[in-house]
CSV table of N, CA, C and O in Angstrom, one decimal:
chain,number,residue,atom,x,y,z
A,1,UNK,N,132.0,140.3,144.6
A,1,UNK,CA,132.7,140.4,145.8
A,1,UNK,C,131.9,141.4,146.7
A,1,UNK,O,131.1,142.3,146.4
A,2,UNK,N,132.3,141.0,147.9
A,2,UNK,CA,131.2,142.2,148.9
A,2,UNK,C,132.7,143.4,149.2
A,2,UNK,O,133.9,143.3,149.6
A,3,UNK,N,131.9,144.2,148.9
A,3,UNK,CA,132.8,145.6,149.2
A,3,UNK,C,133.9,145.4,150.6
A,3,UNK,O,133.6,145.0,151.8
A,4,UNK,N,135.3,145.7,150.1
A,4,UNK,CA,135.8,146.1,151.5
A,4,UNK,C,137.4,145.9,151.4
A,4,UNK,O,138.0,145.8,150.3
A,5,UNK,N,137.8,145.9,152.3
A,5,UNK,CA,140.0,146.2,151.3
A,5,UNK,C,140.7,145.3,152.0
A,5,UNK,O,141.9,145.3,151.8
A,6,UNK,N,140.2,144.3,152.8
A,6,UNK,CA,141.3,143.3,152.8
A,6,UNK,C,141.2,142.2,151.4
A,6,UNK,O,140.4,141.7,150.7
A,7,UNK,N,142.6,142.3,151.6
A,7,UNK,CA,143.0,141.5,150.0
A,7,UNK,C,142.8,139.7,150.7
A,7,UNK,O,142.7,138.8,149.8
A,8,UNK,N,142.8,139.3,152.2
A,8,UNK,CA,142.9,137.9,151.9
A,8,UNK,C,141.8,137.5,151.9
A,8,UNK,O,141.7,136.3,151.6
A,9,UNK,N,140.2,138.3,152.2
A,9,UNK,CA,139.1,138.1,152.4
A,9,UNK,C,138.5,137.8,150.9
A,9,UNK,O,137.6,137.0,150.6
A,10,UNK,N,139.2,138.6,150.1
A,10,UNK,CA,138.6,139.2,148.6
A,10,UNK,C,139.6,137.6,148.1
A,10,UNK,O,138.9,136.7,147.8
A,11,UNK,N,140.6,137.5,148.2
A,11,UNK,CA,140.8,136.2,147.7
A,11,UNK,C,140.4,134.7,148.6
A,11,UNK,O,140.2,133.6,148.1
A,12,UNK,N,140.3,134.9,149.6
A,12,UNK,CA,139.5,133.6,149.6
A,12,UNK,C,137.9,133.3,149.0
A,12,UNK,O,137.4,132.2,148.8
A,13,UNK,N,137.3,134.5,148.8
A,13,UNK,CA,136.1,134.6,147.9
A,13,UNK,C,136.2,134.3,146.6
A,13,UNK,O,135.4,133.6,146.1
A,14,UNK,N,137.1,134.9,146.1
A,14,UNK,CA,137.5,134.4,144.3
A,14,UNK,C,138.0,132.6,144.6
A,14,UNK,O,137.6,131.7,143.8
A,15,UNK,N,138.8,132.3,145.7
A,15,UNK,CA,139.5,131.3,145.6
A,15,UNK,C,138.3,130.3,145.7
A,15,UNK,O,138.3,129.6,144.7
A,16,UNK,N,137.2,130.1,146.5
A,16,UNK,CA,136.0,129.3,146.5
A,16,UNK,C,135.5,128.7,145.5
A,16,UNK,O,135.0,127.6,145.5
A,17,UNK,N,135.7,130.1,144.4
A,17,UNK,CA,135.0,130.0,143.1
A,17,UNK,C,135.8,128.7,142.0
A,17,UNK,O,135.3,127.9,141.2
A,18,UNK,N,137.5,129.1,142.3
A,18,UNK,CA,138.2,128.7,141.4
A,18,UNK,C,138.8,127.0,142.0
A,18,UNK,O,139.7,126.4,141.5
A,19,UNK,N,137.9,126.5,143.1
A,19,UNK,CA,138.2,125.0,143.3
A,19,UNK,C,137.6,124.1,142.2
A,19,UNK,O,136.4,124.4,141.9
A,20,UNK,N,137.9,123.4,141.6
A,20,UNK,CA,137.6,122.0,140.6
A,20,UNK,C,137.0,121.6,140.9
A,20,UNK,O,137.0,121.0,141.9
A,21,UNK,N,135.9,121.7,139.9
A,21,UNK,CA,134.4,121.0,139.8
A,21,UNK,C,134.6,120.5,138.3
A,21,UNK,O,134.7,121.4,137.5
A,22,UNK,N,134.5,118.8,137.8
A,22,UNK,CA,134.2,118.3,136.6
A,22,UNK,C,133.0,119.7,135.1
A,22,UNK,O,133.2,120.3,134.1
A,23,UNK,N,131.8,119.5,136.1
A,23,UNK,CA,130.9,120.9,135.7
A,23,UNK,C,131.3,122.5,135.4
A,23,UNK,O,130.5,123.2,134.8
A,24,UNK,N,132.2,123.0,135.7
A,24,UNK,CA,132.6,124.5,136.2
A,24,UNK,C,134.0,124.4,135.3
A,24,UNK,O,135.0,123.7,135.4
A,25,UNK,N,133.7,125.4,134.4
A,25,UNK,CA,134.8,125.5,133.1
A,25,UNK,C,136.1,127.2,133.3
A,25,UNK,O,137.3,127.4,133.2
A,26,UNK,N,134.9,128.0,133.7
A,26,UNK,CA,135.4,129.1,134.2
A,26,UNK,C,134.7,129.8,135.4
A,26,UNK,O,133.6,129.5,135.8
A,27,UNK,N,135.5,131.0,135.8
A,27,UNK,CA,134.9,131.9,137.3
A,27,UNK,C,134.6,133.1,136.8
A,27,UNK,O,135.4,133.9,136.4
A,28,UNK,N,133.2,133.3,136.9
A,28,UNK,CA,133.4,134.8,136.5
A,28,UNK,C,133.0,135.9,137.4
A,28,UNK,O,131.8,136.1,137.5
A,29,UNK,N,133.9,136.6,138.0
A,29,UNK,CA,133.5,137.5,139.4
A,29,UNK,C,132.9,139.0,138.7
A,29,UNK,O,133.3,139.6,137.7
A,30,UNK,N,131.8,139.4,139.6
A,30,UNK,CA,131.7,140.8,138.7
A,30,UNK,C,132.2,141.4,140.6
A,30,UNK,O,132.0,140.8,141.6
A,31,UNK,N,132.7,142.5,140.4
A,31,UNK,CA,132.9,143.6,141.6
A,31,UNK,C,132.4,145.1,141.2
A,31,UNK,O,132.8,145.8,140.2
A,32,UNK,N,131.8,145.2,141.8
A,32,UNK,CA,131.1,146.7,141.3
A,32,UNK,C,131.6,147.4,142.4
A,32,UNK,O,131.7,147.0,143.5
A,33,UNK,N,131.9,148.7,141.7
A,33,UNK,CA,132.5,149.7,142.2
A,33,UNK,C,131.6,150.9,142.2
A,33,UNK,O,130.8,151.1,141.3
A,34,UNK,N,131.6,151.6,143.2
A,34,UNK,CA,130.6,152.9,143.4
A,34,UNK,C,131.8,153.9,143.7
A,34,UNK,O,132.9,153.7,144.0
A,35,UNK,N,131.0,155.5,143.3
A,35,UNK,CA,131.8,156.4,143.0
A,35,UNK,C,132.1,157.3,144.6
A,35,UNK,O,132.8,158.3,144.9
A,36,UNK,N,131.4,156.7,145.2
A,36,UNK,CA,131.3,157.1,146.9
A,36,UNK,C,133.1,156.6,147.4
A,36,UNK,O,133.6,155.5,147.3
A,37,UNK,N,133.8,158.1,147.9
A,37,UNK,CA,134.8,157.6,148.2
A,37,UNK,C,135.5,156.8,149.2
A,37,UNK,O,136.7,157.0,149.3
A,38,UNK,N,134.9,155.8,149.9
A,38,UNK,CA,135.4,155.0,150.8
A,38,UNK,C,135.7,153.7,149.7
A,38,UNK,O,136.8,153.2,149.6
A,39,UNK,N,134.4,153.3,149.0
A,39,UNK,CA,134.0,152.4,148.5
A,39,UNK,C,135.3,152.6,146.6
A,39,UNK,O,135.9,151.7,146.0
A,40,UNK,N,135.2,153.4,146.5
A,40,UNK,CA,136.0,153.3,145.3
A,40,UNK,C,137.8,153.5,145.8
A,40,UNK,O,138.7,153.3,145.0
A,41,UNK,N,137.9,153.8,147.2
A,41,UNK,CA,139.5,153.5,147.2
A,41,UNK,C,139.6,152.3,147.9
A,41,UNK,O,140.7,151.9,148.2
A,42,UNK,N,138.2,151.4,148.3
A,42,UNK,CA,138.4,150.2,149.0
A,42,UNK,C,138.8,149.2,147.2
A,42,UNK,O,139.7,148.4,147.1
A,43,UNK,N,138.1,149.6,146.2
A,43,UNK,CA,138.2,149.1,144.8
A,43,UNK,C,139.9,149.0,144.8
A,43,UNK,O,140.6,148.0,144.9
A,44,UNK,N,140.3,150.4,144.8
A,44,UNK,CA,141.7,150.3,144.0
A,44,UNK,C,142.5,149.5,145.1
A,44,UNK,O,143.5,149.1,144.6
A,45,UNK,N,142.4,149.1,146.6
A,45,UNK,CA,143.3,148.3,146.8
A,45,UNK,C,143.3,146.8,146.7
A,45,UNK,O,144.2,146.1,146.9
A,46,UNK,N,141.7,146.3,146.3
A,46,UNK,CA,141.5,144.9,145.3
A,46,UNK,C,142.3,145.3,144.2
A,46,UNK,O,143.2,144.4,144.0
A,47,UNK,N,142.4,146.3,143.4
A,47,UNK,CA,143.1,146.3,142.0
A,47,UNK,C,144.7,146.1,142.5
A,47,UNK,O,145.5,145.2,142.1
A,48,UNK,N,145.0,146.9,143.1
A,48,UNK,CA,146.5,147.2,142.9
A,48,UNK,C,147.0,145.6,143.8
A,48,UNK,O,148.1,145.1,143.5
A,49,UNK,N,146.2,145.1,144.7
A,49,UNK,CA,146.7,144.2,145.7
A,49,UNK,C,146.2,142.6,145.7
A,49,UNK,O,146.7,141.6,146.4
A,50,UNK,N,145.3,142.7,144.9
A,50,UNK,CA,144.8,141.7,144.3
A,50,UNK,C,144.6,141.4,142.9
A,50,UNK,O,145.0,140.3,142.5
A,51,UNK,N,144.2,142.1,142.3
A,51,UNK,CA,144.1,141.5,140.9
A,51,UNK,C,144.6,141.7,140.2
A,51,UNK,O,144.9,140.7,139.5
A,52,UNK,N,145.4,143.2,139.8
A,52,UNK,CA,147.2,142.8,139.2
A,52,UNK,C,148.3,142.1,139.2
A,52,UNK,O,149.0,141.8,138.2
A,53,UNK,N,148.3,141.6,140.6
A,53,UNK,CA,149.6,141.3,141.3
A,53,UNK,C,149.4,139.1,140.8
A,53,UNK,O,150.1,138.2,140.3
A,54,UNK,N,147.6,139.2,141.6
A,54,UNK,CA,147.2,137.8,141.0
A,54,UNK,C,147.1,137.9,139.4
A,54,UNK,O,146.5,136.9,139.0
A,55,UNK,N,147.5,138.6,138.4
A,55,UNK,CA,147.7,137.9,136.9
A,55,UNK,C,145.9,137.4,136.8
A,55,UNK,O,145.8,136.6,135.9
A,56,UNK,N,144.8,137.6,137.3
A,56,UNK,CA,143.4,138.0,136.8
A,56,UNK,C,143.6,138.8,135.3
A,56,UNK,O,144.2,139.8,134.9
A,57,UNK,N,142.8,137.7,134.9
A,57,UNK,CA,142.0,138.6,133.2
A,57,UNK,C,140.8,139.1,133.7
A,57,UNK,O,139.9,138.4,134.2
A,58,UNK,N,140.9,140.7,133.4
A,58,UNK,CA,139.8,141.2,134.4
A,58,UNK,C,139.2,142.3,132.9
A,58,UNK,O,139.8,142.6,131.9
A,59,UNK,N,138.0,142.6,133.2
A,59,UNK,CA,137.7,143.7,132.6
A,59,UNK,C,136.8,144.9,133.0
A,59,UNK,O,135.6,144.7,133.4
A,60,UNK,N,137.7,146.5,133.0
A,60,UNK,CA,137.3,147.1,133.6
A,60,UNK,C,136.2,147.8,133.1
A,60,UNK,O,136.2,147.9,131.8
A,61,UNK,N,135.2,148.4,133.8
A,61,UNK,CA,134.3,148.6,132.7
A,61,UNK,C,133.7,149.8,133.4
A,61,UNK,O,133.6,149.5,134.6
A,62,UNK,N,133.3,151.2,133.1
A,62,UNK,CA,132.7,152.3,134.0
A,62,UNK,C,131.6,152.5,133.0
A,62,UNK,O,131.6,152.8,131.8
A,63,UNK,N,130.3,152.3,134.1
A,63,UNK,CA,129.2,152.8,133.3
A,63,UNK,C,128.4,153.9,134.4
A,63,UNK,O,127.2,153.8,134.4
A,64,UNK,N,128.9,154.5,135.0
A,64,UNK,CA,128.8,155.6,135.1
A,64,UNK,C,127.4,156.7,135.0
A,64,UNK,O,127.2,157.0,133.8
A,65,UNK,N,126.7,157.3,135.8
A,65,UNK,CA,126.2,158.1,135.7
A,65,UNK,C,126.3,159.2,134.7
A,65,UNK,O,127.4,159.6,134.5
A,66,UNK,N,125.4,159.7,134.0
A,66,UNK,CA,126.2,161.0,133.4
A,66,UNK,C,125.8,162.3,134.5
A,66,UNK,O,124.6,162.5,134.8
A,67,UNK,N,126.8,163.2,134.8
A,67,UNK,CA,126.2,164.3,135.4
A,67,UNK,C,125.5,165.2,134.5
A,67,UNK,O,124.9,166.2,134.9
């Protein structure tokens, strides 16, 4: 997904993915999150407003810098 917090933009992008194609079995979205704070509270309102709420099997994953 391209960074940013409206939730109907971020689902019409997942929804593109998830139209029926014979070929296409599953969708798999990666969203990368950066630790810059616009961009990681633009994250939590895909999480809380999109991908909870839509029942996504998601997996969260922080790989992280080490300081």
């Amino acid at each position: 997904l391209f960074p940013g917090r409206n939730r109907k933009v971020a689902k019409q992008q997942i929804g593109r993915g998830t139209r029926p194609h014979p070929d296409k079995k599953n969708l798999l979205v990666f969203d990368y999150v950066d630790d810059v704070g616009v961009l990681k509270s633009q994250y939590g309102t895909r999480l809380t407003e999109l991908y909870l709420p839509g029942k996504y099997n998601f997996i969260e994953e922080y790989g992280g810098r080490e300081s």
